[in-house]
Every structure is written in structure tokens, then in C-alpha cells.
């Protein structure tokens, strides 16, 4: 038999092309289930191209017994057969097998995904196999679609993609919790005369870390190309074991010259809505599945966001609302304290029942680069808060004034020698500019309706966990 090229199951099921009926095709994929009787076997085959399986019908007497015995849940097979309209319910077409080839058998006794309905916790322990489940197939396809939609949005809107470095000699957020990158001998590092580690002998001749944000580099590019964005991995060594924190996550950071904070908020709102609209228009099968299995308000919630106008108010106004809410929060609220996700979610889910953008936070709880307001107390920050998530975006207008920025750097004891290059952009052709950071996994959490951030990234990095 001549060998046919493989056809994706998505193409067979979605073809809507009646000319394909009666023709021969080859599909390859992983067996989800096999059932039937002594005359006929029904094999549900999935190749990850779409959430749906194709049904393979095999007349038992046409095949070696041993061959059919090896068609087990989890095995990888190739089927050549004729596409026919399916008399059964649940699928428009099926494939009548002419040739079956076992590409990779899977031992029925030990394959961990025999049954349906494994807990998400269990699946985290087999992260190497969980992409074979419907849930992770759906999440990973949506993740892909969102990454694509992000690049498309920026490309369509005149932004340039900048690759910011992953290894950095600076600490953008001033948060401190960074992963060190070194080639020094951990047991026996060279020491200075004062007994400190001598980084001048390290690979880069200075102390380096994995980046917490590409923002500072994006700013340099924005002050040349006007509208840029980064989209890359970022790393935070905080010991936060929550359903919304990862030690390694992906962040999208647009940075725009000539944008003030209002322009920044307008962009953030339009960007989020257009990404969610893209998911509704392009990920319908996967969203339907997640809506049915995990969260039956998911699709409704996504539509509501697309149609809503985000509420905008200041941090100070939000604190007043929280203080008079009569809620029994775990963490106390008061002007000057950072908002916790319980506070953010109260504002979004209970008080306004819409996404909220908070602005003008106290300068003490925000990073050094934010534009200082005239009140001397607050900075031109903006955080976008979402239902179920809390903070999904953090951003600000940047301090473009050289003197003010330098003063703030001194106040915070940031060594000038670490940020001289950043300061120079304020010396040479400075401009009003703004930007924000969207946590990619928080976006995926929202769009998929999953509840734990560990379930929206293929291989989550969290404290005590880097097995796969
Ligand atoms: O608010 P953050 O820390 O802001 C920045 O890093 C700025 N440099 C962004 C900018 O203005 N260019 O982080 C931005 C977003 C958060 O709103 C959140 O969605 C996400 O990144 N994020 C995390 N996501 C997963 N795990 C973590 N540990 C995260 N920390 C922040
Ligand atoms: Mg933040």
C-alpha cells in the first residue's frame, strides 16, 4: 500500500468538505479509548490538533489479533482508512480502518492515564504526561492562541518586539528577590579582602541575576522606537506559595513614548479586551470544554469583560471604600499599605462587579521609576484588577525628569553606578512615557477559568518544585 501523508484530525473533523467523504486518509495520534465487541472495535484517537477525537472503526477479523491487542489507551498508532459519514451520534465523520500500525505501545498496566477524571493535583505530579489530557490540551492550545494574539495585537498597532535580556546586572523592581546567575564554585568562592564573595572573578565580572522584568530595557528601546513591547520569561525568588504566583512566569511589557498614564490605561483596557475577544472567536471548542468541565460561568464572564467599561479610581478612593466596607479582611487595610488580593477581589467582584483600574498609589509601596505626583506622596501607578485574579496588570507613567528620578534613586539608596545608563535616557532626549506588565499566566488563568496558576504553564516553577 502506498503511504499517505498524515492529515491532522482537526482538518478531518473541521473540513466540512463533503468531497473528502469516501477518500482515504492517514491519521496518527494517541489512543484515548478502545471499546467494541468481537466483530468491531471503536478507537477514539486524539492527535492534539483539536480537543475532539476521531472515531476509528476497525473490523476485527481484518486485523491480526496481536495488533489489535496492542491498541491500548495511551499507545501511539497510525491509521490509514476511508473517511465516512458516521452513523453514530457525537461525530459527523469517522474513519474505517484499512491499515493499523503501532508506533509506540503503552503498557496498559502501568500507563498512568488509564481513566478519565484524574485530579489536577495528581496531574501536576505527572507533568510529563498531562498534555495528553483534554484539560491540558485545551489549556495549551489556548495559551498558544493568546501568545499569538498578543504578537498580532502589537504588530497591528505599530509596536516593535524587543528581546530584553534574561541575565541582568540590574534589579528593575528593586524587590530584591532574584535568582543569582554565577559560575563561581559554590563551595569555595573567591573572596575579597573584606571576606565578601568576589564577583569580579565571576563570569560577567560582576554580580548577575535572572531578570524580574524587561521594563528598564524596554524603556531604552521606547525612547528610540516609540512603541515597543517585550514578551519573555521573568523570574522571582519570592517564597509565595499561592495559586497566583510562579517563580518563573512570562510577562508582556509594552512601553510607549509620548503616552501618559491615561493613554497607558486606555491601551491596557483595549489590549485585554481584544485578547479575550480573540479567545472567544478562535478557541470556541476548548472554551466550551472548560466551561462544561470546570467553570460553567466562564464564557459568560469572558463576554462580560469584552462588553464592560473598566472602572477607574485612585488608590486613596479604593482604601476609603475598603475601610467602610464592613468586611472582615484577613489583612488590615489603611492608607499606605499594599492591597492584598482579597481587597482587590472585593472591589472587583463585590463592589463594582467590573474590572477596576486603580491609580496613584503611595510612592513607598511602588518602584523607584514611577512618575511622582505633585502631592509628594503618590506616584502615577496603575494596576488593573480582574475578577478571580486580582492584579493582572501593573504599570505606570515613568519619571522622565532627570533630577526627580535621581533624587528618588538616592532616597532609596540605589547605587547610581547600577543605573547610570537608565539615567542617561533622561539626560539625552527624555520624553513622557508609560508602560505596563501583563502576567501571561494570570491572563491564561482568567481566560481558561482554571484556578491554579500551576495548571496553565507546562512546567511550573514554584518553591521546592522543579522536577520536570
Ligand atoms: O506588577 P509587576 O511586578 O510589574 C512589573 O514588573 C513592571 N516592571 C511592569 C511594567 O510596568 N512594565 O508585575 C507585572 C504583572 C503583575 O500584574 C502580574 O500579573 C504578573 O506580572 N506577576 C506574576 N505572575 C505570576 N507569578 C508571579 N510571581 C508574578 N509577579 C507578577
Ligand atoms: Mg504589581
Coordinates of C-alpha atoms and ligand atoms in Angstrom, one line a residue:
X1 CA 0.0 0.0 0.0
X2 CA 1.4 3.4 -0.9
X3 CA 2.0 5.6 2.1
X4 CA -0.3 8.6 2.6
X5 CA 0.8 11.8 4.2
X6 CA -0.6 12.3 7.7
X7 CA -3.7 14.5 8.0
X8 CA -4.4 16.4 11.2
X9 CA -7.5 15.2 12.9
X10 CA -8.6 18.9 13.3
X11 CA -8.6 19.2 9.5
X12 CA -10.6 16.0 9.0
X13 CA -13.2 17.0 11.6
X14 CA -13.4 20.6 10.6
X15 CA -13.2 20.2 6.9
X16 CA -16.9 20.5 6.4
X17 CA -15.8 19.3 3.0
X18 CA -18.1 16.6 1.6
X19 CA -15.6 15.9 -1.2
X20 CA -13.4 14.3 1.5
X21 CA -16.0 11.6 2.2
X22 CA -15.1 8.3 0.7
X23 CA -11.4 9.2 0.3
X24 CA -8.5 7.6 2.1
X25 CA -6.6 9.4 4.8
X26 CA -3.8 8.6 7.3
X27 CA -4.0 9.9 10.9
X28 CA -1.6 9.5 13.7
X29 CA -2.2 10.0 17.4
X30 CA -2.7 8.6 20.8
X31 CA -5.4 6.2 21.7
X32 CA -7.8 7.6 24.3
X33 CA -10.2 4.6 24.5
X34 CA -10.9 1.3 22.7
X35 CA -14.2 -0.4 23.0
X36 CA -16.3 -2.7 20.9
X37 CA -17.1 -6.4 20.6
X38 CA -15.8 -9.5 18.8
X39 CA -16.7 -8.1 15.4
X40 CA -15.8 -4.4 15.6
X41 CA -13.5 -2.2 17.6
X42 CA -14.1 1.5 18.1
X43 CA -10.9 3.5 18.8
X44 CA -11.1 7.1 19.9
X45 CA -7.9 8.8 18.6
X46 CA -6.5 12.2 19.5
X47 CA -3.6 14.0 18.0
X48 CA -3.7 17.2 20.0
X49 CA -4.7 19.3 16.9
X50 CA -8.2 19.7 18.4
X51 CA -10.0 18.7 21.6
X52 CA -12.2 16.2 19.7
X53 CA -11.2 12.6 19.0
X54 CA -11.7 11.0 15.7
X55 CA -13.6 7.7 15.9
X56 CA -11.8 4.8 14.1
X57 CA -13.9 1.8 13.2
X58 CA -11.9 -1.5 12.7
X59 CA -13.5 -4.8 11.6
X60 CA -11.9 -7.2 14.0
X61 CA -11.4 -10.1 11.5
X62 CA -9.5 -7.9 9.1
X63 CA -6.6 -7.5 11.6
X64 CA -4.2 -9.7 13.5
X65 CA -5.4 -10.3 17.0
X66 CA -2.0 -9.3 18.4
X67 CA -2.1 -6.0 16.5
X68 CA -5.4 -5.0 17.9
X69 CA -4.3 -6.1 21.4
X70 CA -1.6 -3.5 21.3
X71 CA -4.1 -0.7 20.6
X72 CA -4.4 0.3 24.2
X73 CA -5.2 3.6 26.0
X74 CA -2.1 5.8 25.7
X75 CA -0.5 3.9 22.8
X76 CA 0.6 5.8 19.7
X77 CA -0.8 4.5 16.4
X78 CA -1.1 5.3 12.7
X79 CA -4.3 4.5 10.9
X80 CA -5.0 4.5 7.2
X81 CA -8.6 4.3 6.3
X82 CA -11.6 5.7 4.5
X83 CA -13.5 8.7 5.8
X84 CA -17.2 8.0 6.0
X85 CA -20.2 9.8 7.5
X86 CA -20.7 8.5 11.0
X87 CA -24.0 6.7 11.7
X88 CA -23.3 7.0 15.4
X89 CA -24.0 10.1 17.5
X90 CA -21.4 12.5 18.6
X91 CA -19.2 12.8 15.5
X92 CA -20.0 13.8 11.9
X93 CA -17.4 11.6 10.3
X94 CA -15.4 8.5 11.2
X95 CA -12.5 6.6 9.7
X96 CA -12.9 3.0 8.5
X97 CA -9.6 1.4 9.2
X98 CA -7.7 -0.4 6.4
X99 CA -4.3 -0.4 8.0
X100 CA -3.2 -0.1 11.6
X101 CA 0.4 0.5 12.7
X102 CA 1.6 0.6 16.2
X103 CA 4.1 3.4 16.5
X104 CA 4.6 3.3 20.3
X105 CA 2.8 0.8 22.5
X106 CA 1.8 1.8 26.1
X107 CA 1.6 -0.8 28.7
X108 CA -2.0 -0.9 30.0
X109 CA -0.9 -2.0 33.4
X110 CA 1.4 1.0 34.1
X111 CA 0.2 3.9 31.9
X112 CA -0.9 6.4 34.5
X113 CA -3.7 8.0 32.4
X114 CA -5.9 4.9 32.0
X115 CA -9.1 6.5 33.3
X116 CA -10.7 9.9 33.0
X117 CA -11.2 12.3 35.8
X118 CA -7.8 12.5 37.5
X119 CA -7.4 15.3 39.9
X120 CA -5.4 18.4 38.8
X121 CA -3.1 17.8 41.8
X122 CA -2.3 14.2 40.6
X123 CA -1.7 15.5 37.1
X124 CA 0.8 18.0 38.4
X125 CA 2.9 15.1 39.5
X126 CA 2.9 13.7 36.0
X127 CA 3.5 17.0 34.2
X128 CA 5.4 15.0 31.5
X129 CA 2.1 13.2 30.5
X130 CA -0.6 15.7 31.4
X131 CA -0.5 17.3 27.9
X132 CA -2.3 14.1 26.8
X133 CA -5.4 15.0 28.8
X134 CA -8.3 17.0 27.4
X135 CA -7.8 19.7 30.0
X136 CA -4.2 20.4 29.3
X137 CA -4.6 20.0 25.6
X138 CA -7.2 22.8 25.9
X139 CA -5.1 25.0 28.1
X140 CA -2.0 24.6 26.0
X141 CA -3.9 25.4 22.8
X142 CA -5.5 28.5 24.4
X143 CA -2.0 29.5 25.7
X144 CA -0.7 29.3 22.2
X145 CA -3.6 31.3 20.8
X146 CA -3.1 34.0 23.4
X147 CA 0.6 34.3 22.7
X148 CA -0.2 34.6 19.0
X149 CA -2.9 37.2 19.7
X150 CA -0.5 39.3 21.7
X151 CA 2.0 39.5 18.9
X152 CA -0.8 40.2 16.4
X153 CA -2.2 43.0 18.5
X154 CA 1.1 44.8 18.8
X155 CA 2.0 44.2 15.2
X156 CA -1.3 45.5 14.1
X157 CA -0.9 48.6 16.3
X158 CA 2.6 49.6 15.3
X159 CA 4.7 48.2 18.2
X160 CA 8.1 46.5 17.8
X161 CA 9.0 43.4 19.6
X162 CA 12.2 43.9 21.7
X163 CA 14.1 41.0 23.2
X164 CA 15.2 42.1 26.6
X165 CA 18.0 40.1 28.3
X166 CA 17.3 37.3 30.6
X167 CA 20.5 37.6 32.6
X168 CA 20.8 41.1 34.0
X169 CA 23.1 43.1 36.1
X170 CA 20.3 45.3 37.4
X171 CA 17.2 44.9 39.6
X172 CA 14.3 46.6 37.8
X173 CA 11.7 46.3 40.6
X174 CA 14.0 46.8 43.5
X175 CA 12.3 43.9 45.1
X176 CA 15.4 42.1 45.9
X177 CA 14.1 38.5 45.4
X178 CA 16.2 37.4 42.5
X179 CA 17.9 34.2 41.3
X180 CA 21.7 34.6 41.1
X181 CA 23.5 33.5 37.9
X182 CA 27.0 32.5 38.6
X183 CA 29.8 30.1 37.5
X184 CA 31.8 30.6 40.8
X185 CA 32.5 27.5 42.8
X186 CA 29.6 27.3 45.3
X187 CA 31.7 25.6 47.9
X188 CA 34.8 27.7 47.6
X189 CA 34.0 31.1 46.0
X190 CA 36.8 33.6 45.7
X191 CA 36.6 36.2 48.5
X192 CA 37.5 39.9 48.6
X193 CA 39.8 41.3 51.4
X194 CA 36.6 42.1 53.4
X195 CA 35.6 38.4 53.2
X196 CA 32.7 39.0 50.7
X197 CA 32.2 37.0 47.5
X198 CA 34.5 38.5 44.8
X199 CA 32.1 38.8 41.8
X200 CA 34.8 40.5 39.8
X201 CA 36.1 36.9 39.2
X202 CA 32.6 35.7 38.2
X203 CA 31.7 35.0 34.6
X204 CA 30.5 38.6 33.8
X205 CA 32.9 40.3 36.2
X206 CA 30.0 41.4 38.3
X207 CA 27.0 40.0 40.2
X208 CA 24.3 39.0 37.8
X209 CA 20.8 37.6 38.2
X210 CA 17.8 36.3 36.2
X211 CA 15.7 39.3 35.3
X212 CA 12.5 40.1 37.2
X213 CA 11.2 42.4 34.4
X214 CA 12.3 43.6 30.9
X215 CA 10.9 47.1 31.6
X216 CA 14.1 49.1 32.0
X217 CA 15.5 47.8 28.7
X218 CA 12.0 48.3 27.1
X219 CA 12.2 51.9 28.2
X220 CA 15.5 52.4 26.5
X221 CA 14.0 51.0 23.3
X222 CA 10.8 53.1 23.6
X223 CA 12.9 56.2 23.7
X224 CA 14.1 55.3 20.2
X225 CA 11.4 53.3 18.5
X226 CA 8.4 54.9 20.4
X227 CA 6.2 51.9 20.7
X228 CA 7.8 48.6 21.8
X229 CA 7.0 45.5 23.8
X230 CA 8.8 42.6 25.4
X231 CA 7.4 39.1 25.9
X232 CA 9.7 36.8 27.8
X233 CA 10.3 34.8 30.9
X234 CA 10.8 36.6 34.2
X235 CA 11.9 35.2 37.5
X236 CA 11.1 36.0 41.1
X237 CA 12.6 34.2 44.0
X238 CA 9.8 35.1 46.4
X239 CA 8.6 32.3 48.6
X240 CA 5.0 32.9 47.7
X241 CA 3.1 29.6 47.6
X242 CA -0.2 30.9 46.2
X243 CA -2.5 29.9 43.3
X244 CA -1.4 33.1 41.5
X245 CA 2.4 33.1 41.9
X246 CA 5.1 31.4 40.0
X247 CA 8.9 31.7 40.4
X248 CA 9.2 31.6 36.6
X249 CA 6.5 33.3 34.6
X250 CA 6.1 35.1 31.3
X251 CA 5.4 38.8 31.1
X252 CA 4.3 41.1 28.3
X253 CA 5.6 44.6 28.8
X254 CA 4.6 47.3 26.3
X255 CA 6.4 50.6 26.7
X256 CA 5.4 53.8 24.8
X257 CA 7.0 57.2 24.4
X258 CA 4.5 60.1 24.4
X259 CA 1.9 58.1 26.4
X260 CA 0.8 59.5 29.7
X261 CA -1.0 57.4 32.3
X262 CA -4.4 57.9 30.7
X263 CA -3.1 56.6 27.4
X264 CA -1.5 53.8 29.2
X265 CA -4.8 52.8 30.9
X266 CA -6.7 53.1 27.6
X267 CA -4.1 50.8 25.9
X268 CA -4.3 48.2 28.8
X269 CA -8.1 48.1 28.6
X270 CA -8.2 47.8 24.9
X271 CA -5.4 45.2 24.9
X272 CA -7.1 42.9 27.5
X273 CA -10.5 43.1 25.8
X274 CA -9.1 42.3 22.4
X275 CA -7.2 39.3 23.7
X276 CA -10.3 38.0 25.4
X277 CA -12.3 38.6 22.2
X278 CA -9.7 36.7 20.2
X279 CA -10.1 33.7 22.6
X280 CA -13.9 33.8 22.2
X281 CA -13.6 33.9 18.5
X282 CA -10.8 31.4 18.0
X283 CA -10.8 28.9 20.9
X284 CA -14.5 28.1 21.0
X285 CA -14.1 24.3 21.2
X286 CA -11.6 24.4 24.0
X287 CA -13.5 27.1 25.9
X288 CA -16.7 25.0 25.6
X289 CA -14.9 22.1 27.1
X290 CA -13.5 24.1 30.0
X291 CA -16.9 25.8 30.6
X292 CA -18.6 22.4 30.8
X293 CA -15.9 20.7 32.9
X294 CA -14.6 23.3 35.3
X295 CA -16.5 26.6 35.4
X296 CA -19.9 27.0 33.8
X297 CA -19.8 30.8 34.0
X298 CA -16.5 31.0 32.1
X299 CA -17.7 32.0 28.7
X300 CA -20.3 34.4 30.1
X301 CA -17.6 36.0 32.2
X302 CA -15.4 36.5 29.2
X303 CA -18.1 38.1 27.2
X304 CA -19.0 40.4 30.1
X305 CA -15.4 41.7 30.2
X306 CA -15.4 42.4 26.5
X307 CA -18.5 44.5 26.8
X308 CA -17.7 46.3 30.0
X309 CA -16.1 49.6 30.7
X310 CA -13.4 49.3 33.4
X311 CA -13.9 51.4 36.5
X312 CA -11.1 53.8 37.2
X313 CA -10.4 55.3 40.6
X314 CA -7.5 56.2 42.8
X315 CA -5.9 54.1 45.4
X316 CA -7.0 56.6 48.0
X317 CA -10.6 56.3 47.0
X318 CA -10.3 52.5 47.0
X319 CA -8.9 52.5 50.5
X320 CA -11.9 54.5 51.7
X321 CA -14.3 52.0 50.1
X322 CA -12.5 49.1 51.7
X323 CA -12.3 50.8 55.1
X324 CA -16.1 51.4 55.2
X325 CA -16.9 48.0 53.6
X326 CA -17.6 46.3 56.9
X327 CA -15.8 43.3 55.5
X328 CA -13.7 41.1 57.8
X329 CA -10.4 41.0 55.8
X330 CA -7.5 38.8 56.8
X331 CA -5.1 41.6 56.2
X332 CA -5.9 45.1 57.6
X333 CA -6.4 48.0 55.1
X334 CA -5.2 51.5 55.7
X335 CA -3.7 54.3 53.5
X336 CA -0.1 53.4 52.8
X337 CA -0.4 49.6 53.0
X338 CA -0.2 47.4 49.9
X339 CA -3.5 45.9 48.8
X340 CA -3.8 42.2 49.1
X341 CA -5.7 40.1 46.6
X342 CA -8.7 39.8 49.0
X343 CA -9.0 43.6 48.9
X344 CA -8.6 43.7 45.1
X345 CA -11.2 41.0 44.6
X346 CA -13.7 42.7 47.0
X347 CA -13.5 45.8 44.8
X348 CA -13.9 43.9 41.6
X349 CA -16.2 41.1 42.5
X350 CA -18.4 42.6 45.1
X351 CA -18.3 46.4 45.0
X352 CA -18.1 47.3 41.3
X353 CA -18.6 43.9 39.7
X354 CA -16.4 45.0 36.8
X355 CA -12.6 45.2 36.2
X356 CA -11.1 48.1 38.1
X357 CA -8.0 50.2 37.3
X358 CA -6.5 51.7 40.5
X359 CA -4.2 54.7 40.1
X360 CA -2.0 57.0 42.2
X361 CA -0.6 54.6 44.8
X362 CA 1.6 55.8 47.7
X363 CA 5.2 56.1 46.4
X364 CA 6.6 53.9 49.3
X365 CA 4.9 50.8 48.0
X366 CA 5.9 51.3 44.3
X367 CA 9.1 51.1 42.3
X368 CA 11.6 53.9 42.0
X369 CA 10.9 54.7 38.3
X370 CA 7.3 55.8 38.7
X371 CA 6.3 59.4 37.8
X372 CA 6.0 61.4 41.0
X373 CA 2.7 63.3 41.5
X374 CA 2.8 66.9 42.8
X375 CA 1.3 65.9 46.2
X376 CA 4.7 64.5 47.1
X377 CA 3.0 61.3 48.4
X378 CA 1.8 59.4 45.4
X379 CA 3.1 58.1 42.1
X380 CA 1.4 57.7 38.7
X381 CA 1.0 54.0 39.0
X382 CA -1.9 52.0 37.6
X383 CA -2.9 48.4 38.4
X384 CA -5.6 46.6 36.5
X385 CA -7.7 44.3 38.8
X386 CA -9.7 41.4 37.4
X387 CA -12.4 39.1 38.9
X388 CA -10.9 35.8 40.3
X389 CA -7.4 37.1 39.7
X390 CA -6.8 40.4 41.5
X391 CA -3.9 42.2 39.9
X392 CA -3.5 41.1 36.3
X393 CA -1.5 44.2 35.1
X394 CA 0.9 46.5 36.9
X395 CA 2.1 49.7 35.2
X396 CA 2.8 53.4 35.4
X397 CA 3.8 56.6 33.8
X398 CA 7.6 56.8 34.2
X399 CA 9.5 59.6 35.8
X400 CA 11.1 61.3 32.8
X401 CA 12.6 64.2 34.8
X402 CA 16.3 63.6 35.4
X403 CA 16.6 65.5 38.8
X404 CA 13.4 63.9 40.2
X405 CA 14.5 60.4 39.2
X406 CA 18.0 60.9 40.6
X407 CA 16.6 62.2 43.9
X408 CA 14.4 59.1 44.2
X409 CA 17.3 56.8 43.4
X410 CA 19.3 58.5 46.2
X411 CA 16.4 58.3 48.6
X412 CA 16.1 54.6 48.0
X413 CA 19.9 54.0 48.2
X414 CA 20.0 52.5 44.8
X415 CA 23.7 52.6 43.7
X416 CA 23.9 55.2 40.8
X417 CA 26.6 53.0 39.2
X418 CA 24.0 50.3 38.6
X419 CA 21.5 52.5 36.8
X420 CA 23.7 55.2 35.1
X421 CA 22.6 54.0 31.6
X422 CA 18.9 54.3 32.6
X423 CA 19.5 57.8 33.9
X424 CA 21.2 58.8 30.7
X425 CA 18.0 58.4 28.8
X426 CA 16.6 61.2 31.0
X427 CA 19.6 63.4 30.1
X428 CA 19.5 62.9 26.4
X429 CA 16.2 63.5 24.7
X430 CA 13.9 62.4 27.5
X431 CA 10.1 62.2 26.9
X432 CA 6.9 61.4 28.7
X433 CA 6.5 57.7 28.5
X434 CA 4.5 54.9 30.1
X435 CA 4.1 51.2 30.1
X436 CA 2.8 48.2 31.9
X437 CA 3.4 44.5 32.6
X438 CA 0.8 41.8 32.0
X439 CA 1.4 38.5 33.7
X440 CA 0.9 36.0 30.9
X441 CA -0.2 33.1 33.2
X442 CA -2.6 35.3 35.1
X443 CA -4.2 36.1 31.7
X444 CA -4.3 32.4 30.9
X445 CA -5.9 31.7 34.3
X446 CA -8.6 34.2 33.6
X447 CA -9.3 33.0 30.0
X448 CA -9.3 29.3 30.8
X449 CA -11.2 29.6 34.2
X450 CA -8.6 27.3 35.8
X451 CA -8.0 28.1 39.5
X452 CA -4.3 27.4 40.0
X453 CA -1.5 29.0 38.1
X454 CA 0.4 25.7 38.1
X455 CA -2.2 24.4 35.7
X456 CA -1.7 27.0 33.0
X457 CA 2.0 26.7 32.3
X458 CA 3.5 23.4 31.0
X459 CA 6.2 23.0 33.7
X460 CA 5.5 25.2 36.7
X461 CA 8.4 26.5 38.8
X462 CA 7.4 27.1 42.4
X463 CA 9.3 26.8 45.7
X464 CA 10.5 23.2 46.1
X465 CA 9.3 22.2 42.7
X466 CA 11.4 21.9 39.5
X467 CA 11.1 18.2 38.8
X468 CA 10.3 18.3 35.1
Ligands
LIG1 O1 3.4 44.4 39.0 P1 4.7 43.8 38.5 O2 5.7 43.4 39.5 O3 5.3 44.9 37.5 C1 6.5 44.9 36.8 O4 7.3 44.0 36.9 C2 6.7 46.1 36.0 N1 8.1 46.2 35.6 C3 5.8 46.0 34.8 C4 5.9 47.2 33.8 O5 5.4 48.3 34.2 N2 6.5 47.1 32.7 O6 4.4 42.6 37.5 C5 3.5 42.8 36.4 C6 2.5 41.6 36.3 C7 1.6 41.6 37.5 O7 0.5 42.4 37.4 C8 1.1 40.1 37.5 O8 0.1 39.9 36.5 C9 2.4 39.4 37.0 O9 3.2 40.4 36.3 N3 3.1 38.8 38.1 C10 3.2 37.5 38.3 N4 2.6 36.4 37.7 C11 2.9 35.2 38.2 N5 3.7 35.0 39.2 C12 4.4 36.0 39.9 N6 5.2 35.7 40.9 C13 4.1 37.3 39.4 N7 4.5 38.5 39.8 C14 3.9 39.4 39.0
LIG2 MG1 2.5 44.8 40.7

